[in-house]
């Protein structure tokens, strides 16, 4: 049996290196009444059963509602998941981050997070946030920390801050139709051994989703390879670059078939012809672009 593609989080001064499946589960828009919570819970549990171990959530999603959904999904099976949540920038202070994490843990029904992210850069100094993250780590509340929506200048500032070099990941918007990070941010992170987490890997927001999933080249390539367009886009997002995988995609799914399709995409690979055709239809950036954020 072929081993599903994995991405490594580097060893830290306190944690061993860990390998995670290259596709996880997102929860943006869960807990907001868009689908029955029972269906959302079942979808996350199904994903765990199919090997989608990483579950990403945030205090922002559904004003804590998504964390509550995740908590129900992980009841009696916390050890099956690699659990990620995120703190608002304005809650990322020396003491406020501790309180925010405690609230997230309560909603999630667990006593620790595998990874805690600063949701986007804010006005609180990074050294203050890192101090809070270290206190959370020392107390066993989090095992690793990371960031989200950080561009290269933000990452360089973080890396120059004492303790910032232990940042585990940067979670950013990334999909075939939004490749700006490939110019400078992704190479910088690869040089520093830091993976990316790709949110909206299917361009879930706005009109672009329809344009991307319905694009003639995407639909043609998917049909030729017996994939759905979404599976093709996931396979592209997690593709190895120079022989190394450094992207964990976190699509959200509630429908059972979508969960199965996402998990099956771990077994999909794109040959040189497919890559060339996708590059022609959606070229890599020629220069630095502003970080794409939804």
XYZ file of C-alpha atoms in Angstrom:
294
model
C 0.000 0.000 0.000
C 1.363 3.394 -0.976
C 2.104 5.730 1.913
C 0.102 8.964 1.578
C 2.228 12.067 0.992
C 3.364 13.722 4.192
C 4.834 17.021 5.277
C 7.283 17.314 8.164
C 7.137 19.862 10.949
C 10.671 20.449 12.132
C 12.021 19.419 15.500
C 11.917 22.194 18.095
C 13.791 22.550 21.360
C 10.865 20.840 23.068
C 9.150 18.680 20.429
C 10.334 15.956 18.094
C 9.810 16.335 14.356
C 6.422 15.096 13.220
C 5.028 14.057 9.847
C 1.469 14.946 8.880
C -0.674 13.992 5.876
C -0.432 16.647 3.170
C -4.208 17.188 3.279
C -6.028 18.094 6.462
C -9.456 19.489 7.326
C -10.533 23.117 7.519
C -13.497 24.397 9.524
C -14.065 27.936 8.236
C -17.859 28.562 8.130
C -18.587 25.593 10.406
C -20.664 26.290 13.491
C -22.537 29.099 11.748
C -25.781 27.304 10.936
C -24.952 26.823 7.256
C -25.234 23.056 7.791
C -26.546 21.011 10.716
C -23.847 20.725 13.366
C -24.343 16.977 13.485
C -23.374 16.803 9.795
C -20.285 18.920 10.415
C -19.276 16.682 13.321
C -19.740 13.546 11.223
C -17.716 15.038 8.370
C -14.748 15.750 10.623
C -14.935 12.276 12.147
C -15.145 10.727 8.692
C -12.090 12.708 7.662
C -10.180 11.375 10.662
C -11.235 7.840 9.731
C -9.846 8.416 6.223
C -6.501 9.711 7.468
C -7.063 13.482 7.386
C -5.495 13.897 10.804
C -4.941 17.644 10.954
C -7.978 19.749 11.877
C -7.644 23.522 11.647
C -9.989 25.946 13.388
C -9.930 29.383 15.039
C -11.634 31.424 17.717
C -12.821 33.675 14.872
C -14.744 30.971 13.003
C -18.398 31.224 13.921
C -17.375 33.246 16.989
C -16.157 30.030 18.568
C -18.861 27.871 17.010
C -16.401 25.993 14.801
C -14.288 25.113 17.830
C -17.391 23.708 19.502
C -18.081 21.540 16.444
C -14.495 20.284 16.491
C -14.774 19.571 20.206
C -17.788 17.355 19.603
C -16.031 15.579 16.746
C -13.015 14.835 18.957
C -14.945 13.634 21.974
C -13.324 10.340 23.032
C -10.868 10.479 20.104
C -8.643 13.502 20.801
C -5.510 11.435 20.200
C -6.597 10.772 16.601
C -6.157 14.422 15.629
C -3.442 17.020 15.226
C -5.400 20.035 16.447
C -4.731 23.597 15.290
C -6.450 26.791 16.405
C -5.772 30.488 15.989
C -5.888 33.596 18.158
C -7.120 37.026 17.058
C -4.271 39.569 16.791
C -5.926 41.793 19.395
C -6.082 38.830 21.789
C -2.390 38.030 21.317
C -1.035 40.008 24.265
C 1.097 38.836 27.166
C -1.959 37.858 29.230
C -4.826 38.112 26.745
C -3.387 35.276 24.622
C -3.396 33.017 27.683
C -7.064 33.810 28.320
C -7.984 33.382 24.637
C -6.279 30.004 24.487
C -8.092 28.878 27.632
C -11.415 29.807 26.048
C -10.537 27.896 22.891
C -9.504 24.845 24.903
C -12.787 24.940 26.784
C -14.810 25.081 23.561
C -12.680 22.301 22.072
C -13.032 20.115 25.142
C -9.294 19.451 25.363
C -6.428 20.483 27.597
C -3.907 21.177 24.841
C -3.442 22.277 21.231
C -0.886 20.685 18.962
C -0.403 24.027 17.223
C -1.540 27.570 18.059
C -1.355 30.283 15.404
C -1.428 34.073 15.461
C -4.257 34.604 12.956
C -2.712 37.638 11.226
C -0.199 40.387 12.053
C -1.525 42.963 14.476
C -0.541 45.845 16.685
C 0.732 43.842 19.651
C 4.540 43.462 19.559
C 5.691 40.043 18.411
C 7.919 39.572 21.442
C 4.885 39.918 23.692
C 2.932 37.315 21.691
C 5.905 34.961 21.689
C 6.229 35.356 25.454
C 2.586 34.318 25.834
C 3.068 31.370 23.477
C 6.086 30.232 25.500
C 4.106 30.434 28.739
C 1.361 28.370 27.111
C 3.933 25.825 25.986
C 5.540 25.627 29.411
C 2.144 24.983 30.994
C 1.347 22.230 28.479
C -1.481 24.140 26.802
C 0.199 24.213 23.376
C 2.950 22.100 21.839
C 3.988 24.332 18.947
C 3.201 27.833 17.725
C 2.904 29.331 14.266
C 1.454 32.244 12.350
C -1.066 32.913 9.596
C -1.295 35.537 6.852
C 2.343 36.599 7.317
C 4.147 37.870 4.217
C 7.909 37.628 3.809
C 8.664 40.882 5.654
C 6.492 39.707 8.547
C 8.292 36.344 8.561
C 11.695 38.034 8.566
C 10.656 40.213 11.503
C 9.358 37.158 13.351
C 12.536 35.218 12.663
C 14.605 38.099 14.043
C 12.606 38.129 17.297
C 14.003 35.943 20.094
C 12.190 32.604 19.938
C 10.647 33.384 16.565
C 12.846 30.863 14.809
C 10.794 28.069 16.382
C 7.699 29.063 14.390
C 6.325 25.796 13.001
C 4.218 26.964 10.033
C 2.740 29.935 8.224
C -0.845 29.479 7.064
C -1.710 31.493 3.956
C -4.202 31.555 1.113
C -2.824 29.437 -1.711
C -4.356 27.807 -4.751
C -3.763 27.467 -8.475
C -5.368 30.838 -9.155
C -3.388 32.634 -6.429
C 0.312 31.831 -6.718
C 1.866 35.054 -5.419
C 3.621 33.355 -2.505
C 5.778 31.379 -4.944
C 7.924 34.408 -5.765
C 9.530 35.117 -2.394
C 7.548 33.859 0.610
C 7.533 30.148 -0.213
C 11.244 30.075 -1.163
C 12.121 31.874 2.088
C 10.131 29.355 4.108
C 11.693 26.429 2.260
C 15.139 27.853 3.028
C 14.141 27.936 6.697
C 12.589 24.476 6.725
C 9.124 25.845 7.489
C 6.064 24.327 5.777
C 3.040 26.238 4.557
C -0.570 25.497 5.384
C -2.771 26.397 2.427
C -6.219 27.719 3.238
C -8.814 28.075 0.480
C -6.918 25.522 -1.655
C -10.050 25.223 -3.811
C -10.523 28.999 -4.039
C -13.563 28.634 -1.800
C -14.325 32.340 -1.679
C -16.209 34.400 -4.262
C -16.490 34.092 -8.027
C -13.003 32.739 -8.454
C -14.140 29.374 -7.169
C -16.481 28.935 -10.100
C -13.882 30.271 -12.508
C -11.221 27.899 -11.215
C -13.249 24.721 -10.821
C -14.956 25.305 -14.175
C -11.849 26.394 -16.071
C -11.597 24.384 -19.325
C -8.017 23.242 -18.697
C -8.809 22.200 -15.116
C -11.904 20.242 -16.131
C -10.141 18.635 -19.088
C -7.096 17.548 -17.094
C -9.289 16.229 -14.286
C -11.405 14.185 -16.695
C -8.325 12.751 -18.406
C -6.968 11.584 -15.055
C -10.247 10.353 -13.575
C -10.205 13.075 -10.930
C -12.725 15.692 -9.910
C -11.618 19.277 -10.558
C -11.325 19.747 -6.793
C -9.048 16.712 -6.505
C -6.878 18.069 -9.296
C -6.544 21.392 -7.466
C -5.652 19.646 -4.204
C -3.076 17.468 -5.949
C -1.584 20.639 -7.443
C -1.518 22.463 -4.091
C 0.395 19.674 -2.329
C 2.648 18.791 -5.273
C 6.329 18.298 -4.496
C 8.671 21.077 -5.601
C 12.231 19.970 -6.332
C 11.333 16.639 -4.793
C 10.134 18.056 -1.486
C 6.605 18.520 -0.170
C 6.116 21.566 2.025
C 2.384 22.365 1.760
C -0.478 21.032 3.865
C -3.819 21.882 2.237
C -6.818 22.294 4.533
C -10.056 22.164 2.501
C -13.342 22.281 4.358
C -15.986 19.663 3.584
C -19.325 18.747 5.096
C -20.817 16.436 2.479
C -19.637 12.865 2.859
C -18.630 12.518 -0.787
C -16.516 15.652 -0.602
C -14.701 14.280 2.435
C -13.986 11.043 0.556
C -12.832 12.982 -2.503
C -10.471 15.104 -0.406
C -8.942 12.041 1.211
C -8.611 10.289 -2.143
C -6.694 13.299 -3.492
C -3.790 12.186 -1.299
C -3.290 9.421 -3.840
C -3.364 11.691 -6.885
C -0.231 12.901 -8.637
C 0.303 15.188 -11.582
C 2.707 14.339 -14.383
C 4.914 16.821 -16.238
C 2.317 17.331 -18.963
C -0.388 18.249 -16.475
C 1.954 20.637 -14.666
C 2.984 22.311 -17.910
C -0.610 22.826 -18.992
C -1.618 24.226 -15.601
C 1.405 26.538 -15.567
C 0.425 27.815 -19.009
C -3.156 28.481 -17.904
C -2.196 29.918 -14.502
C 1.388 31.226 -14.710
C 3.612 31.558 -11.689
C 4.223 35.173 -10.609
C 6.915 37.122 -12.412
C 7.465 39.421 -9.429
C 6.517 40.043 -5.823
C 2.760 40.328 -5.298
C 0.818 41.471 -2.229
C -0.172 38.606 0.028
C -3.634 37.334 -0.924
C -5.945 37.311 2.101
C -9.626 36.472 2.478
